[in-house]
XYZ file of C-alpha atoms in Angstrom:
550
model
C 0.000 0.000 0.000
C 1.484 3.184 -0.835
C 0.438 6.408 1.997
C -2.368 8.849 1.048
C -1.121 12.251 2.639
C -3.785 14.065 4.437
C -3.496 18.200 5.231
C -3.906 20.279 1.976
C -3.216 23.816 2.229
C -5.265 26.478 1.562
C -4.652 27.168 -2.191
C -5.153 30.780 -3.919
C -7.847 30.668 -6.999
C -6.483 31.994 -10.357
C -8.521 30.992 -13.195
C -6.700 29.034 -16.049
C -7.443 29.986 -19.456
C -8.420 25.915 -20.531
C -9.334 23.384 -17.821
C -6.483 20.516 -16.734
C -6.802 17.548 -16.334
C -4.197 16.063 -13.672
C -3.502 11.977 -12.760
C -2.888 10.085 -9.512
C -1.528 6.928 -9.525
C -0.164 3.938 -7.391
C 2.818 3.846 -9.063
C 3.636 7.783 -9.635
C 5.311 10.127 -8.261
C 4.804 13.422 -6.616
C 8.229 14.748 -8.786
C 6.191 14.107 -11.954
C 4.116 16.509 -14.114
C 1.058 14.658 -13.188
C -0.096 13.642 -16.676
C -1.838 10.623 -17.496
C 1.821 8.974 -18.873
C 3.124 10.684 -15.681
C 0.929 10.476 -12.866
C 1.109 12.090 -9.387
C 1.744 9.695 -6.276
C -0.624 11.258 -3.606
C -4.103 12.672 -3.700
C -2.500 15.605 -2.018
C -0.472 16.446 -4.622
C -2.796 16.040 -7.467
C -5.259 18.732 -5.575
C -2.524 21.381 -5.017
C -3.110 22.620 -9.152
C -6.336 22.279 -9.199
C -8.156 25.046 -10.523
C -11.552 25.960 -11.858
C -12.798 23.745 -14.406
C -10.193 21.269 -13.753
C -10.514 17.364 -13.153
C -8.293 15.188 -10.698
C -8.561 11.312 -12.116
C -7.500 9.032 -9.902
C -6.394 5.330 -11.364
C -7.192 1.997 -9.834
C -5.508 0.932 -6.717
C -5.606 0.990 -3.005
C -4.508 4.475 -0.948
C -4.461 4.117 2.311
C -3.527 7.085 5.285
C -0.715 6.657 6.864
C -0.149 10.065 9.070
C -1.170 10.598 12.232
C -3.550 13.660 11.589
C -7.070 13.924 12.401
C -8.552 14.389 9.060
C -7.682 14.637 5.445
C -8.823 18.101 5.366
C -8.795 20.841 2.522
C -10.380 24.233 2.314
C -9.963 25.343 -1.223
C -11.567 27.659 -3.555
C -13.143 25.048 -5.576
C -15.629 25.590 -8.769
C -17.908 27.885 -10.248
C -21.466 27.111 -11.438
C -19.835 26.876 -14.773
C -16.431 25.573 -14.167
C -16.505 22.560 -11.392
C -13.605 21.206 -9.771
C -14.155 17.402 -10.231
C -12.504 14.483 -8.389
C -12.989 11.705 -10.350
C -12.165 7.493 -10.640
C -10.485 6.567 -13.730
C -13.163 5.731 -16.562
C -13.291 1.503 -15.959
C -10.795 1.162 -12.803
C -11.640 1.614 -9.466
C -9.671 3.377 -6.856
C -10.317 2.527 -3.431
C -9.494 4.607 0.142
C -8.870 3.503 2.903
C -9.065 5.428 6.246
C -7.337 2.511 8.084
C -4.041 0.669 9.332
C -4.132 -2.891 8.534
C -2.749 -6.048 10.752
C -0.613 -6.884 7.794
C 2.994 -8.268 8.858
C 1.419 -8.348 12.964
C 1.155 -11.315 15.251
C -1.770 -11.473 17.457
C -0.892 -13.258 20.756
C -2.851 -16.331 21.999
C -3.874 -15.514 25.104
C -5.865 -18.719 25.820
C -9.515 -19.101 26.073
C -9.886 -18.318 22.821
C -8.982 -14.627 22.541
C -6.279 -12.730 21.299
C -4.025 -9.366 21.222
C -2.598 -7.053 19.095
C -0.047 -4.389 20.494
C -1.647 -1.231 19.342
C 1.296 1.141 19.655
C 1.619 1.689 15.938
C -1.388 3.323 15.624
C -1.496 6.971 15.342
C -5.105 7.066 16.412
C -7.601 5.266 18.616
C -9.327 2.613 16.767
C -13.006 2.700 16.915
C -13.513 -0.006 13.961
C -12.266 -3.482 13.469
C -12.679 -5.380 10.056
C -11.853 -8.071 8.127
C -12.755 -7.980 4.394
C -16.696 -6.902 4.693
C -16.907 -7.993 8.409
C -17.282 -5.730 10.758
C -16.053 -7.328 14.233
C -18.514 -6.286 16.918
C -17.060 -3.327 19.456
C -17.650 -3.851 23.664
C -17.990 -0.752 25.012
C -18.348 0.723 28.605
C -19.587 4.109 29.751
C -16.883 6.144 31.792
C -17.874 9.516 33.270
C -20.873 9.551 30.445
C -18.065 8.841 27.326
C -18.482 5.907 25.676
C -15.301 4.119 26.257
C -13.678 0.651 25.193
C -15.039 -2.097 27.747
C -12.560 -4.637 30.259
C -11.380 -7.282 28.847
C -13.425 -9.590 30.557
C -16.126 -8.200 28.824
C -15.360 -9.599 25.964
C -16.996 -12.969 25.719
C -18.609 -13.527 22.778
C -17.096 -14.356 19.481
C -16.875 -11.635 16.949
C -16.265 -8.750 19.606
C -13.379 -6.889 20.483
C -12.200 -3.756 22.757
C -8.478 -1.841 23.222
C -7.295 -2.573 26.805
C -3.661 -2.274 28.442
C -1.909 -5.686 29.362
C -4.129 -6.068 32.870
C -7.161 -6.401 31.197
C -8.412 -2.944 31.737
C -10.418 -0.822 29.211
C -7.914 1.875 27.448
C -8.502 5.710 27.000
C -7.884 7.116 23.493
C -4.047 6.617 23.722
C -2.377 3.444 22.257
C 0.486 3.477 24.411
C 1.290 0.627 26.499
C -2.548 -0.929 25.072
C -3.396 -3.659 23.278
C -6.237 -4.843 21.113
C -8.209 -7.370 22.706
C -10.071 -9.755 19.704
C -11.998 -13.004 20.324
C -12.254 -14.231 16.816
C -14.967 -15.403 15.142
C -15.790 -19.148 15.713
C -13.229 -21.272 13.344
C -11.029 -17.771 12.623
C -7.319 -17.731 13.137
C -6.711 -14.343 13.468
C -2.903 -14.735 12.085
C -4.183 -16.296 9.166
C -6.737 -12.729 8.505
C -5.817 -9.646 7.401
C -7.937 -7.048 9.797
C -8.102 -3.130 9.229
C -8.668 -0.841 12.110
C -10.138 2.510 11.673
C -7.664 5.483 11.909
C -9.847 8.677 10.192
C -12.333 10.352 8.136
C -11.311 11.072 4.651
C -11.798 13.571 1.879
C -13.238 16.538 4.436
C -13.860 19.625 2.276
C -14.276 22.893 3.750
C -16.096 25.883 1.824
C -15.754 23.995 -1.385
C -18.644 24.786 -4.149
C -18.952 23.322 -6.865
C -17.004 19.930 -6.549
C -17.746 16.769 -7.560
C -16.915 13.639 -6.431
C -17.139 10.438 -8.908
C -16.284 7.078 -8.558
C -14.624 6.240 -5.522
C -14.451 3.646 -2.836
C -14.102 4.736 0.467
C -13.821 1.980 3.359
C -12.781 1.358 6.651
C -13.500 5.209 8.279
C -13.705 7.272 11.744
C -16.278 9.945 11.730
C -17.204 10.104 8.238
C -16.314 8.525 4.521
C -17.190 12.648 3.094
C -17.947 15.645 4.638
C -18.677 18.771 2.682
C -18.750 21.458 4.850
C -19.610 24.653 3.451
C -19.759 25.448 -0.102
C -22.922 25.399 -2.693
C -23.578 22.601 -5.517
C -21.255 19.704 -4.510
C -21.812 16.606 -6.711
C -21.093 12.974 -5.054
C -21.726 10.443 -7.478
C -21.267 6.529 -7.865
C -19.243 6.339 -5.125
C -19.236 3.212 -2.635
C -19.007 4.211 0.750
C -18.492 1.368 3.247
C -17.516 0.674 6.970
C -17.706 3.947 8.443
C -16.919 4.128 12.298
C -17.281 5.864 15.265
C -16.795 5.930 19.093
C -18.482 8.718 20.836
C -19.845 10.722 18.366
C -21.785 10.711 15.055
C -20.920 7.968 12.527
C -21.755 9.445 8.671
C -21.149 7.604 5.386
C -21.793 11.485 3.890
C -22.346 14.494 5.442
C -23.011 17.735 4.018
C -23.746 20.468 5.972
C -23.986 24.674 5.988
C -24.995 24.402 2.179
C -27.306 24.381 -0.413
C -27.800 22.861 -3.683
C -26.455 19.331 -3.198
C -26.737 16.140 -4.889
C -26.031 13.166 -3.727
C -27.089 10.677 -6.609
C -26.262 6.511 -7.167
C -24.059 5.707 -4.001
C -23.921 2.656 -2.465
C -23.747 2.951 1.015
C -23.566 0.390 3.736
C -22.822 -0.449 7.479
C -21.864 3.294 9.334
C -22.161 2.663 13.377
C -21.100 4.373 16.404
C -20.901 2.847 19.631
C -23.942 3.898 21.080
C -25.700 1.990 18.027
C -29.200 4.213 16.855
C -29.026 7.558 17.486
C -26.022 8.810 15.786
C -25.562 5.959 13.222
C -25.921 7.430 9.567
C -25.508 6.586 5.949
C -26.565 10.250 3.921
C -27.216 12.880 6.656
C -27.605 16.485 5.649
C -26.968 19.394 8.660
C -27.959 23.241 8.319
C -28.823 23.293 4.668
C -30.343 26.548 2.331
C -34.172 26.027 1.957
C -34.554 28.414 -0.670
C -31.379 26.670 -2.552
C -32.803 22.410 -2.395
C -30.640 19.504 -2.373
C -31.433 16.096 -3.983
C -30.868 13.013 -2.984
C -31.821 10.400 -5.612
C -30.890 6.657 -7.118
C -28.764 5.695 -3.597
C -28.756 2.106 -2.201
C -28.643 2.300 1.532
C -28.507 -0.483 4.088
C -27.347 -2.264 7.015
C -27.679 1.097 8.816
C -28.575 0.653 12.362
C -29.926 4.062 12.822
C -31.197 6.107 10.060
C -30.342 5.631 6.472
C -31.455 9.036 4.571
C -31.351 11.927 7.026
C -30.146 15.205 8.754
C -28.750 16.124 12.128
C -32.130 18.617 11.249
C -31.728 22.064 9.863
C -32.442 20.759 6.368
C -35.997 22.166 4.508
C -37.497 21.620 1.055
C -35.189 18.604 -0.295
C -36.225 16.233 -2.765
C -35.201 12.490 -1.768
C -35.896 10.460 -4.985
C -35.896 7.103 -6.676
C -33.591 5.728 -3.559
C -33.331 1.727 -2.008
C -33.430 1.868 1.371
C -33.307 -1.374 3.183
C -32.311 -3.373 6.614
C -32.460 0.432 8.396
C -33.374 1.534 11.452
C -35.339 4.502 10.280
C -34.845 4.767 6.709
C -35.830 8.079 5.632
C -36.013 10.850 8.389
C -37.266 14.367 7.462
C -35.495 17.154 9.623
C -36.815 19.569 11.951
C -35.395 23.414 12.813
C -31.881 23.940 14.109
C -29.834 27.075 14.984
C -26.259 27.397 13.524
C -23.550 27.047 16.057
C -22.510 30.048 16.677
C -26.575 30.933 17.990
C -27.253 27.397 19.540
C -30.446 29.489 21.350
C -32.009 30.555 17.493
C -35.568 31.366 17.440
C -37.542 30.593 14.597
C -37.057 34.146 13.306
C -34.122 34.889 13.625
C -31.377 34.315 11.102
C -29.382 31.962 12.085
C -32.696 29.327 11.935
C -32.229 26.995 9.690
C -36.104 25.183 9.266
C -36.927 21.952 8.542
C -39.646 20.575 7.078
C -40.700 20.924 3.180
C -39.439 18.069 2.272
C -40.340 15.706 -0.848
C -40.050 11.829 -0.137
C -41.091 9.982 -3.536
C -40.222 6.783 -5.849
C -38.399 4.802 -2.955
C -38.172 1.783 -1.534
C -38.064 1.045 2.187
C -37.895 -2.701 2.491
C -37.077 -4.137 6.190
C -37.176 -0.901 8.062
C -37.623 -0.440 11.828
C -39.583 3.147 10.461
C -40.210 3.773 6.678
C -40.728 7.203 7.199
C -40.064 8.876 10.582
C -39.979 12.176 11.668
C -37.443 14.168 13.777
C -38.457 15.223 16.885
C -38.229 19.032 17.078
C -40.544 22.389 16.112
C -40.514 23.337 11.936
C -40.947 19.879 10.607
C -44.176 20.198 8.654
C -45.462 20.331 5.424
C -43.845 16.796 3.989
C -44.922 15.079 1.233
C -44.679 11.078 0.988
C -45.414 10.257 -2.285
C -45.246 6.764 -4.903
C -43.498 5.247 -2.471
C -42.976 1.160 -1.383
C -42.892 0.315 2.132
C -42.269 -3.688 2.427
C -41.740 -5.822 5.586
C -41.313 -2.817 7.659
C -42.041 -2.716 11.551
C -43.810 0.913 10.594
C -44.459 2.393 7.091
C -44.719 5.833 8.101
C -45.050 7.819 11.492
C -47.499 10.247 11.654
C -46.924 12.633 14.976
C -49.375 15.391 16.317
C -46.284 18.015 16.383
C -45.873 17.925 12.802
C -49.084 18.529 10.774
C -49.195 18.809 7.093
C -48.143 15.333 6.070
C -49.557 14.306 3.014
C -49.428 10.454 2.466
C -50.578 9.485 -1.584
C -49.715 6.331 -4.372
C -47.532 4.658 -1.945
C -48.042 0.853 -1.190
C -47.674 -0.763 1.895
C -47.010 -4.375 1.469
C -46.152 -7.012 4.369
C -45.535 -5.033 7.281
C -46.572 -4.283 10.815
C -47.971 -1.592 10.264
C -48.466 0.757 7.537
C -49.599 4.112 8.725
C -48.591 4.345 12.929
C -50.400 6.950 14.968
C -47.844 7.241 17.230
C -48.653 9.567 20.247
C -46.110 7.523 22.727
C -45.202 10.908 24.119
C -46.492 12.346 27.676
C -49.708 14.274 27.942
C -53.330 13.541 27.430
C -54.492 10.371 25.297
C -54.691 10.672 22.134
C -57.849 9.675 19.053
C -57.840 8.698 15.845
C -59.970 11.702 15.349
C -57.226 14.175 17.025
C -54.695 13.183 13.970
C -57.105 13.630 11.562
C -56.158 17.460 11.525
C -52.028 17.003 10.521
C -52.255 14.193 7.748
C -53.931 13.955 4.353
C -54.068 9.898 3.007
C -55.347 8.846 -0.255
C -54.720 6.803 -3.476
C -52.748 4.148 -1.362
C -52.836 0.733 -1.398
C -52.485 -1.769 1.634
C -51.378 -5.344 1.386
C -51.095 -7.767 3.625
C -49.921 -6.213 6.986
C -50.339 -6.811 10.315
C -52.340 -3.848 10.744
C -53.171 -1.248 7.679
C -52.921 1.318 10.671
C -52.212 1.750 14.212
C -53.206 3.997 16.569
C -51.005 4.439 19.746
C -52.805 6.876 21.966
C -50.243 7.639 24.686
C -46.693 6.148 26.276
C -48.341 2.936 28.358
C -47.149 -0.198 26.461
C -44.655 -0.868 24.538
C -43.688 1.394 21.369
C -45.134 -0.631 18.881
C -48.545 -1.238 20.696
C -52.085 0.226 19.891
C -55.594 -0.394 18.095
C -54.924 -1.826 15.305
C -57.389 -0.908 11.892
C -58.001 -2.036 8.600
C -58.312 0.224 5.488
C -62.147 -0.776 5.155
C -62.265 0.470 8.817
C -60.416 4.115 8.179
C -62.858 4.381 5.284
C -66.017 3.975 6.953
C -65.257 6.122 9.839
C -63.142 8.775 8.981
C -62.574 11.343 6.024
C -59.268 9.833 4.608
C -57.906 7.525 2.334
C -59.947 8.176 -0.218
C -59.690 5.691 -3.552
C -57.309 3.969 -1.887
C -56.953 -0.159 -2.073
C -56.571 -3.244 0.011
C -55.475 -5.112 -2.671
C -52.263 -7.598 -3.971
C -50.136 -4.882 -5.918
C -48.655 -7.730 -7.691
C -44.973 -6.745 -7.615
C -42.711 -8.260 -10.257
C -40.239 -9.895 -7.536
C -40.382 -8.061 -4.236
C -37.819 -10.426 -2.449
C -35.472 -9.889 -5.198
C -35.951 -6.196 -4.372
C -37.999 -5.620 -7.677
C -41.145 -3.701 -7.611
C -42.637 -3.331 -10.719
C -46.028 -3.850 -10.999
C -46.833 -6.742 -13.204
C -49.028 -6.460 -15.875
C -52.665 -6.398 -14.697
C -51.961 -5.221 -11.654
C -54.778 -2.823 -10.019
C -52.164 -0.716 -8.759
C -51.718 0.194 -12.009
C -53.374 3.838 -13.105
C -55.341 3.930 -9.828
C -52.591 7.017 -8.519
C -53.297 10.420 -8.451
C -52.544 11.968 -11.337
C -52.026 15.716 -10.391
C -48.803 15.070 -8.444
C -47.204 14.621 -12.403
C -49.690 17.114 -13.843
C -51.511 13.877 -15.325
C -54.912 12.243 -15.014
C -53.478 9.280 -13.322
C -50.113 6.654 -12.572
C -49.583 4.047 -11.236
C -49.189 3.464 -7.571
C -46.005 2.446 -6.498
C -42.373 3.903 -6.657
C -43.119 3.378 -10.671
C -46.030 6.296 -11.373
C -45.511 6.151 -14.935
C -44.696 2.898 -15.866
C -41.414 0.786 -16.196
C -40.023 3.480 -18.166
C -41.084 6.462 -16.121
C -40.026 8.022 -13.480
C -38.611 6.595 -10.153
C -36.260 3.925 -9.254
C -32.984 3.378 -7.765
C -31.037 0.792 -9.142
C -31.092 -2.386 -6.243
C -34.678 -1.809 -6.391
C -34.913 -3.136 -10.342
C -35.115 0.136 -11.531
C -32.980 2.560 -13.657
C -31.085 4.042 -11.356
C -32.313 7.830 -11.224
C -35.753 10.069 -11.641
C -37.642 12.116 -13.879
């Protein structure tokens, strides 16, 4: 492996009269031109000519981090809205980063009893992942003075788990010094015979950047975050695969974007991002503090094996568009935002401006298969007004989660197939039971159809029982005593191949043209994340479809 650098300086704009082209390479060097016969070595070098207009291809191979830093950090001008700075794979290779120190040429001791240790010295940072290949090795963890903390020793018992303690067994702080990493393998692993990676740092981490685009690349093995984008307007990530993303006591993100506008985020795979504390702050695409009147898109992304939410903000994020995505084996898979106050005014009133609200946002043409929550909403004030549109929701625990804080919802041409529940009244907070009548009021529901769940809807009317628990109703039971879900269908949708993730409707299928229409502009489409056929709109790619939108 050869060592990805990782500070950039900051580096003064001056237009060039044509657009470059530079090349990064595993087998440059940093005293070359940086031409494709004469590639750069490091990613750091091939950034420090970039200018506007100009394009950074990077060839297949592995580039790993290798300095102790805590980031691989650049604040740069970047790109215009007609000249954008791109960062881009090689057309047909792939080049993959790595944000970790590997095992490679280490001996793990036999410690009897089946577990192992690594001396942990030679890592610059404190390790908050352990992998081998695509397996994630399960993290013990204790709480010291409320920090989530690597556990004792003899807490690790069960195979598959691991912690970083010093040579009496006892749980390590963030130095490596005189620690050790503690394994107990996997039944049947020899841990000599494996290759692991442990998690070291975030990678590319752009700051006040607009106008970049980044195509192409793998990213695995993270702390903190595969890409942030921190400031900045119109960033482009694109076909990237961003995988094993760590993190101890603080937010894990696969991407996260944040004091922006104008994003897209479009046809990245995405898969297993977890902190230590496991839901809350365990995120694949996570937006933070966004424009409203400038909307970001997120569209065509396969996300899963998130334990905590898959699309979604750390709130402060209005008026996106999240599109034609496959969302599956989530906690919450798509998770519209509610207000939030930038930093430097943490107490931000609604009117004043440094609010950033929440709400506004437009959920259509996905697929939530195996979520905890389809569709759930942040907890917070400003998070009204979304629309949840030609959607699937299949073997979920909850299609979506309609909340008496957040009124405005409309719910239209989605199907709910094989779960739970479809539509949860959830009013699990404190205060005064709740009706079916008193949500009435902050939800609009038609054109939907219902399919085999446990219950079509649910109706939790205050905290006592457990979270799931309620009256359960059938669609033929809304209909007759309430004003909702109008033309809307208990009926077999008759997917092409919903456990192979396809959901096409087949033909004859009485899904098919029983949508409303005027969400296109059009007398009628299909229900579904399909509204106008196989051809049409909506889709991401591991769902059977085309891989992008309108």
């Amino acid at each position: 492996m050869r060592a990805l650098t990782a500070f950039f300086a900051v580096v003064t704009l001056s237009t060039p009269a044509l657009a470059a082209e530079y090349f990064v390479a595993p087998n440059g060097s940093d005293d070359n031109p940086g031409t494709e016969s004469e590639p750069f070595l490091t990613f750091q070098k091939g950034l420090e000519p970039l200018q506007n207009g100009d394009t950074l291809t990077i060839r297949g191979g592995s580039y790993r981090l290798m300095d102790g830093a805590s980031g691989a950090q650049f604040n740069r001008p970047g790109g215009t809205a007609e000249s954008h700075v791109t960062i881009r794979a090689y057309p047909g290779e792939q080049p993959v980063f790595l944000g970790s120190l590997s095992t490679e040429g280490k001996s793990w001791e036999d410690q009897g009893g089946g577990l192992y240790r690594l001396d942990a010295s030679y890592l610059p940072n404190d390790p908050t992942g352990l992998f081998t290949g695509e397996t994630r090795i399960e993290h013990v963890m204790k709480t010291v003075s409320g920090t989530r903390s690597h556990a004792d020793v003899a807490d690790v018992v069960n195979p598959g788990e691991w912690t970083k303690a010093d040579a009496s067994g006892a749980g390590c702080p963030q130095e490596n010094a005189g620690c050790y990493v503690y394994l107990r393998p996997p039944t049947g692993m020899d841990p000599n015979a494996e290759v692991f990676e442990l998690s070291q740092r975030k990678l590319i981490f752009a700051l006040g950047t607009p106008f970049l685009e980044i195509r192409g690349l793998t990213i695995f093995y993270t702390q903190d975050a595969a890409i942030t984008l921190e400031g900045g307007e119109g960033q482009l990530v694109e076909d990237n695969v961003l995988a094993h993303n760590s993190n101890g006591n603080d937010n894990s993100y696969s991407i996260f974007v944040s004091y922006g506008g104008g994003a897209t985020v479009r046809n990245n795979l995405v898969y297993d991002s977890k902190y230590w504390g496991g839901f809350s702050n365990s995120k694949g695409i996570t937006l933070m503090d966004m424009d409203p009147d400038n909307p970001s898109l997120i569209e065509g992304n396969e996300v899963y094996d998130i334990v905590g939410q898959g699309i979604t903000s750390k709130d402060g994020v209005g008026n996106i568009v999240v599109r034609g995505n496959y969302v599956h084996d989530v906690g919450v898979c798509i998770q519209p935002a509610s207000r939030r106050c930038h930093w430097q005014k943490s107490n931000c009133t609604p009117t004043d401006p440094e609010n950033y609200p929440g709400g506004g946002w437009t959920i259509q043409e996905n697929a939530m298969v195996r979520c905890g929550v389809g569709v759930g909403f942040s907890s917070g004030e400003q998070n009204e007004d979304n629309r949840i549109f030609n959607n699937v929701f299949y073997d979920c625990d909850s299609g979506v989660d309609v909340v008496l804080a957040h009124p405005g919802t409309l719910i239209a041409n989605n199907i709910f197939a094989k779960s739970v529940r479809g539509v949860f009244l959830d009013h699990g907070g404190s205060g005064d039971s709740a009706t079916f009548q008193d949500f009435l009021p902050v939800f609009t529901a038609h054109h939907n159809a219902f399919f085999d769940n446990e219950s079509d809807y649910l109706l939790r009317p205050d905290w006592t029982g457990p979270g799931g628990s309620g009256t359960g109703f059938a669609l033929s039971e809304v209909q007759q005593a309430h004003a909702i879900e109008d033309a809307s269908l208990a009926t077999d949708p008759m997917f092409a191949d919903a456990p192979g993730g396809d959901f096409h409707l087949s033909e004859g299928s009485p899904a098919k043209a029983a949508g409303d229409g005027s969400l296109y502009s059009v007398a009628s489409v299909d229900m579904g994340m399909y509204p106008l056929g196989a051809s049409g709109s909506g889709g991401a790619a591991g769902a059977g479809g085309a891989g992008g939108g309108t």
